Short mmCIF file of C-alpha atoms in Angstrom, two decimals:
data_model
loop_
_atom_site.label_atom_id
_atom_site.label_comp_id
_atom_site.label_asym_id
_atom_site.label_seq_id
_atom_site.Cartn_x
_atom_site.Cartn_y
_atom_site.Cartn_z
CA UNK C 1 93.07 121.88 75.29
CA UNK C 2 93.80 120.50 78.81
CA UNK C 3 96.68 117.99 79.12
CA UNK C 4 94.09 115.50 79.83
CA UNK C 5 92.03 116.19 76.44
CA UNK C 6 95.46 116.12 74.86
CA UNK C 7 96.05 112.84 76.38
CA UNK C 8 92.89 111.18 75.00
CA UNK C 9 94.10 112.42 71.42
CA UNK C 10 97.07 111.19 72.21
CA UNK C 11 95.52 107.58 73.15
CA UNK C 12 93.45 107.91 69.42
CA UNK C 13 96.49 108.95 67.55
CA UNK C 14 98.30 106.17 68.78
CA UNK C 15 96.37 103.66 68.16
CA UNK C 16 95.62 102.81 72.09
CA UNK C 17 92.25 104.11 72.37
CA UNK C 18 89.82 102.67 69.82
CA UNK C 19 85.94 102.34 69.88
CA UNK C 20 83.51 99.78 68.13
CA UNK C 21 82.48 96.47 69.63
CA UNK C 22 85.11 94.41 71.56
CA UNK C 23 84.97 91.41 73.77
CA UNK C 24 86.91 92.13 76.99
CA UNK C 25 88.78 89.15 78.61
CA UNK C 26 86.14 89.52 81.33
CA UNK C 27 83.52 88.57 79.03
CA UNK C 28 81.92 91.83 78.61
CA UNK C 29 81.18 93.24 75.67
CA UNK C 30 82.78 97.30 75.53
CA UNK C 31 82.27 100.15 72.96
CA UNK C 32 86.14 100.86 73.74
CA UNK C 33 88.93 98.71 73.66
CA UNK C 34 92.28 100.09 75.51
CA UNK C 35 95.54 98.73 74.01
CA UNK C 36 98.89 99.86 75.51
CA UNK C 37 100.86 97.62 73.57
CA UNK C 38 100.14 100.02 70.83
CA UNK C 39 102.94 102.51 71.89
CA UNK C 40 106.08 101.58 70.27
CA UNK C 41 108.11 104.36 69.66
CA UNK C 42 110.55 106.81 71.68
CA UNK C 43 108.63 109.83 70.59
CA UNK C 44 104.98 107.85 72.41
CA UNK C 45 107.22 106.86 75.29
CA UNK C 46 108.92 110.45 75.96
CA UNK C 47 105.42 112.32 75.64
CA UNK C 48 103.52 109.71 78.41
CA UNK C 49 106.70 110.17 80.52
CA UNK C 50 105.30 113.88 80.36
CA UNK C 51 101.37 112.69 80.93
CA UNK C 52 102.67 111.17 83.90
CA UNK C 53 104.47 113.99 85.37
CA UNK C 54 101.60 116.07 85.26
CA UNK C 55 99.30 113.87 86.60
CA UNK C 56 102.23 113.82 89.88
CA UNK C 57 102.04 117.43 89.73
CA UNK C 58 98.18 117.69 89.50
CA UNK C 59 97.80 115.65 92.82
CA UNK C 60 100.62 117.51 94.93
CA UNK C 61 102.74 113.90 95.00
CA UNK C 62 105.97 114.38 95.82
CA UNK C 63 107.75 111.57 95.49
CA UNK C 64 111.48 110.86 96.18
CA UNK C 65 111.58 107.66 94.21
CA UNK C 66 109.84 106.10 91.32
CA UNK C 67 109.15 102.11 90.76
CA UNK C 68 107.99 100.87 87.80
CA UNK C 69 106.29 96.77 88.23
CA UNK C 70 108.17 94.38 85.18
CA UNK C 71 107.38 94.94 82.75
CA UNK C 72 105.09 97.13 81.40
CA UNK C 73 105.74 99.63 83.90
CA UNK C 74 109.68 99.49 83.92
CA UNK C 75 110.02 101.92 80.82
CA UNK C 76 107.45 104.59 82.02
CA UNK C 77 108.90 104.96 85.52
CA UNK C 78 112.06 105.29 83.11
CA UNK C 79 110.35 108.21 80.85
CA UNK C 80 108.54 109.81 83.66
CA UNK C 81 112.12 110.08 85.66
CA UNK C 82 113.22 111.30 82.67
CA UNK C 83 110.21 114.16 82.24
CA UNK C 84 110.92 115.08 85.77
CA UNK C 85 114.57 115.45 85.64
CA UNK C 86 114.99 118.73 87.10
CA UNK C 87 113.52 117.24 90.28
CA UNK C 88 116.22 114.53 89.92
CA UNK C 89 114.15 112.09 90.88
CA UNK C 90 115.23 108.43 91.08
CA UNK C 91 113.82 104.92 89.87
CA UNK C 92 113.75 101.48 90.56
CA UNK C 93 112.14 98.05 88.76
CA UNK C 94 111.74 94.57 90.24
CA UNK C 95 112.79 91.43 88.75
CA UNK C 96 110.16 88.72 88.11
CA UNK C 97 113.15 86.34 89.96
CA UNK C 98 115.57 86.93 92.10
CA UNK C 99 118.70 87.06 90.69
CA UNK C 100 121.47 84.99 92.60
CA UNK C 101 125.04 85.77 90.75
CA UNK C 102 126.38 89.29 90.27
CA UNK C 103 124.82 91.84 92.67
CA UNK C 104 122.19 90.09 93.67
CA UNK C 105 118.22 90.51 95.02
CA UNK C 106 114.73 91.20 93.60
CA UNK C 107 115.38 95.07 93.08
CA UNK C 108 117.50 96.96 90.03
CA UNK C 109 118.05 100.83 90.39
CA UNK C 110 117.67 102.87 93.51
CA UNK C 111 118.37 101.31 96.93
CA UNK C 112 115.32 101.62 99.23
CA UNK C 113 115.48 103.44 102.28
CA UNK C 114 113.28 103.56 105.44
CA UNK C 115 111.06 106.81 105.46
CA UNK C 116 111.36 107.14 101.73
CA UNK C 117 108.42 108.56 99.21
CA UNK C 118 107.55 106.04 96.66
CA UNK C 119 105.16 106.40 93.63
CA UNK C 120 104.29 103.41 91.77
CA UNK C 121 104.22 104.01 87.80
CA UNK C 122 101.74 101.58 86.06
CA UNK C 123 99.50 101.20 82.66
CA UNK C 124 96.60 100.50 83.82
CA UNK C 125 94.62 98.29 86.11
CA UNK C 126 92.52 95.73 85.56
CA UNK C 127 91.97 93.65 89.19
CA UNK C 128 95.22 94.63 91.25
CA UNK C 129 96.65 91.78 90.73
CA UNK C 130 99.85 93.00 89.87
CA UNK C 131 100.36 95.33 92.89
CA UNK C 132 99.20 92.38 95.25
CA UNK C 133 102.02 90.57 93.79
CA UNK C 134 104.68 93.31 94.64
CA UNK C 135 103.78 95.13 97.37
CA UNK C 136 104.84 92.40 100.27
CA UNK C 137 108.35 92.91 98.17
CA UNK C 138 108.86 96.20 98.68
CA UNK C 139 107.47 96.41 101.83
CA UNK C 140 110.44 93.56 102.63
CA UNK C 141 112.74 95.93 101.02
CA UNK C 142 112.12 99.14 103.48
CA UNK C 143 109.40 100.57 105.77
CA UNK C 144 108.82 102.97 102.56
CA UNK C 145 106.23 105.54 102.58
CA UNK C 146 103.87 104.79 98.67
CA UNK C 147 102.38 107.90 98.18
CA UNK C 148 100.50 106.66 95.47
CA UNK C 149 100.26 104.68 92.28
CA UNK C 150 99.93 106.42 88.60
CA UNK C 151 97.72 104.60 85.94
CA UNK C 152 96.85 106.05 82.24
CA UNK C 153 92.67 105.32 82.46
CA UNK C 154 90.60 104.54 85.12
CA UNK C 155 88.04 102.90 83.81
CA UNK C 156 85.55 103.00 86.66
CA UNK C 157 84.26 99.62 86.25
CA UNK C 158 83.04 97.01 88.56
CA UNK C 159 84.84 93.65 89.12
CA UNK C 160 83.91 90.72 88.09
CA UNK C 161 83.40 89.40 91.93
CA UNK C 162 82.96 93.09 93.42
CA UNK C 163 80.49 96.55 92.95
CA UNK C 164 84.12 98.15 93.45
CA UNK C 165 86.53 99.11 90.76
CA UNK C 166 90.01 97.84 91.40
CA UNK C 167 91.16 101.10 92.05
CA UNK C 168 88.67 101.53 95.45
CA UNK C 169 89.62 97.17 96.05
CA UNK C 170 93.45 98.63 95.92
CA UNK C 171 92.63 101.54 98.25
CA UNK C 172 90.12 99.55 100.82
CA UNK C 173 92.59 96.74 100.89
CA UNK C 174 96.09 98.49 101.07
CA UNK C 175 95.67 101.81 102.06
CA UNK C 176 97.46 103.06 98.67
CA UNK C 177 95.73 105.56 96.36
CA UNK C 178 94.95 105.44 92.95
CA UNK C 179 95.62 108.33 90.76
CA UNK C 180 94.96 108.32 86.66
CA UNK C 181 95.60 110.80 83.88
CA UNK C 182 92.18 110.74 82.61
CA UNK C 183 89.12 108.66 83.60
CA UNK C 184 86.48 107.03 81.53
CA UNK C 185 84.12 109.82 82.02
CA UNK C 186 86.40 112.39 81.05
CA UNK C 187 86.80 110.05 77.91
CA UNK C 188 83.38 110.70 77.25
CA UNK C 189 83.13 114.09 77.48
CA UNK C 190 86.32 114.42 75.11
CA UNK C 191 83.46 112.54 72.41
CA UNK C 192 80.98 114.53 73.35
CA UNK C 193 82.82 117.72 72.66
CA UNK C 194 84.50 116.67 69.70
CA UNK C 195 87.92 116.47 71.02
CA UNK C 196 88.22 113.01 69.08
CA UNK C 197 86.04 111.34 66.49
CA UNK C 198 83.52 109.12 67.96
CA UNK C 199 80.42 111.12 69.12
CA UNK C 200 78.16 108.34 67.77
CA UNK C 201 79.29 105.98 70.35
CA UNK C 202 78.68 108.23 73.32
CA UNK C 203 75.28 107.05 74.22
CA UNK C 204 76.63 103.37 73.85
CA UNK C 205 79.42 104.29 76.30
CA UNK C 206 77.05 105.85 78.78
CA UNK C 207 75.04 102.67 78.56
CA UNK C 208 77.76 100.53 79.52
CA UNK C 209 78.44 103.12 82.34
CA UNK C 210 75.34 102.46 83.20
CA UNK C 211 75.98 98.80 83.90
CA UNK C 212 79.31 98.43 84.85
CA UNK C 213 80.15 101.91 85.86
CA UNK C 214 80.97 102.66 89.66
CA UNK C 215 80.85 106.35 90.85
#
């Protein structure tokens, strides 16, 4: 099994990758719902910490420092510093407000420097909004170098405004690269050959490929 099959089973097991009929917050009706508020424990947390690590490896990133957004992303940049710890690899969170008292500033964990090799450690992304929101901040911080940005699922989807998927709006707009651990087609073929239950929703899943799906 490749680490991304393992991955999708992983998603099942947990309780974060589920198929049926689901309303999406878009409107759209979906044969699969994604749910990362599903993973509660340390065990889920240390093994996506790995997920994450390989996907880095995969795609030759080398980064020097990793940021996780508040606040979803603060405790995988945690667990995927932690998977990586013979590289000794730093990481760093935001605050949603600056803090005034104490030490001070938007930033918690590793001090930015010019020149340095960021990697952005997310869940998922639905429209960008969240990296519009943060990138002006760290590019205020240092002239930093973001090698790249590391979601669970792509789920190659058009926006609601857009025949892009927020992952080529993110790239077009910013210049910074998408990477995720699996994608919804490899999703499919994971039904298709039986990695996880499901294989009577694979022609329902194509279908809404079909119609929201972006190449």
């Amino acid at each position: 099994m490749t680490y991304k099959e393992s991955f999708i089973k992983f998603m099942v097991d947990s309780g974060v990758l589920k198929f049926g009929e689901f309303t999406l917050k878009s409107g759209r009706l979906a044969p699969y719902f994604i749910n990362a508020g599903n993973y509660k424990t340390g065990a889920q947390l240390a093994k996506l910490g790995e997920f994450y690590a390989e996907c880095i490896m995969e795609n030759g990133l080398k980064p020097q420092t990793l940021f996780g957004p508040a606040y979803k992303g603060i405790p995988l940049a945690v667990a995927t510093s932690m998977a990586i710890s013979e590289l000794d690899v730093p990481f760093f969170f935001n605050r949603k407000e600056v803090k005034d008292h104490g030490e001070g500033g938007m930033f918690v964990g590793k001090t930015l420097e010019d020149g340095e090799k960021v990697v952005i450690i997310e869940d998922v992304m639905t429209s960008g909004k969240a990296l519009r929101e943060v990138l002006p901040k760290l590019q205020s911080a240092a002239k930093i170098d973001i090698e790249g940005m590391i979601i669970t699922v792509d789920r190659m989807e058009k926006g609601l405004t857009s025949d892009k998927s927020a992952v080529q709006e993110v790239y077009d707009e910013f210049g910074v690269k998408v990477y995720s651990i699996v994608t919804i087609n490899d999703i499919i073929d994971a039904l298709e050959n039986d990695v996880i239950p499901g294989k009577e929703y694979v022609e329902k899943m194509k279908e809404y490929r079909k119609v929201y799906g972006v190449g």
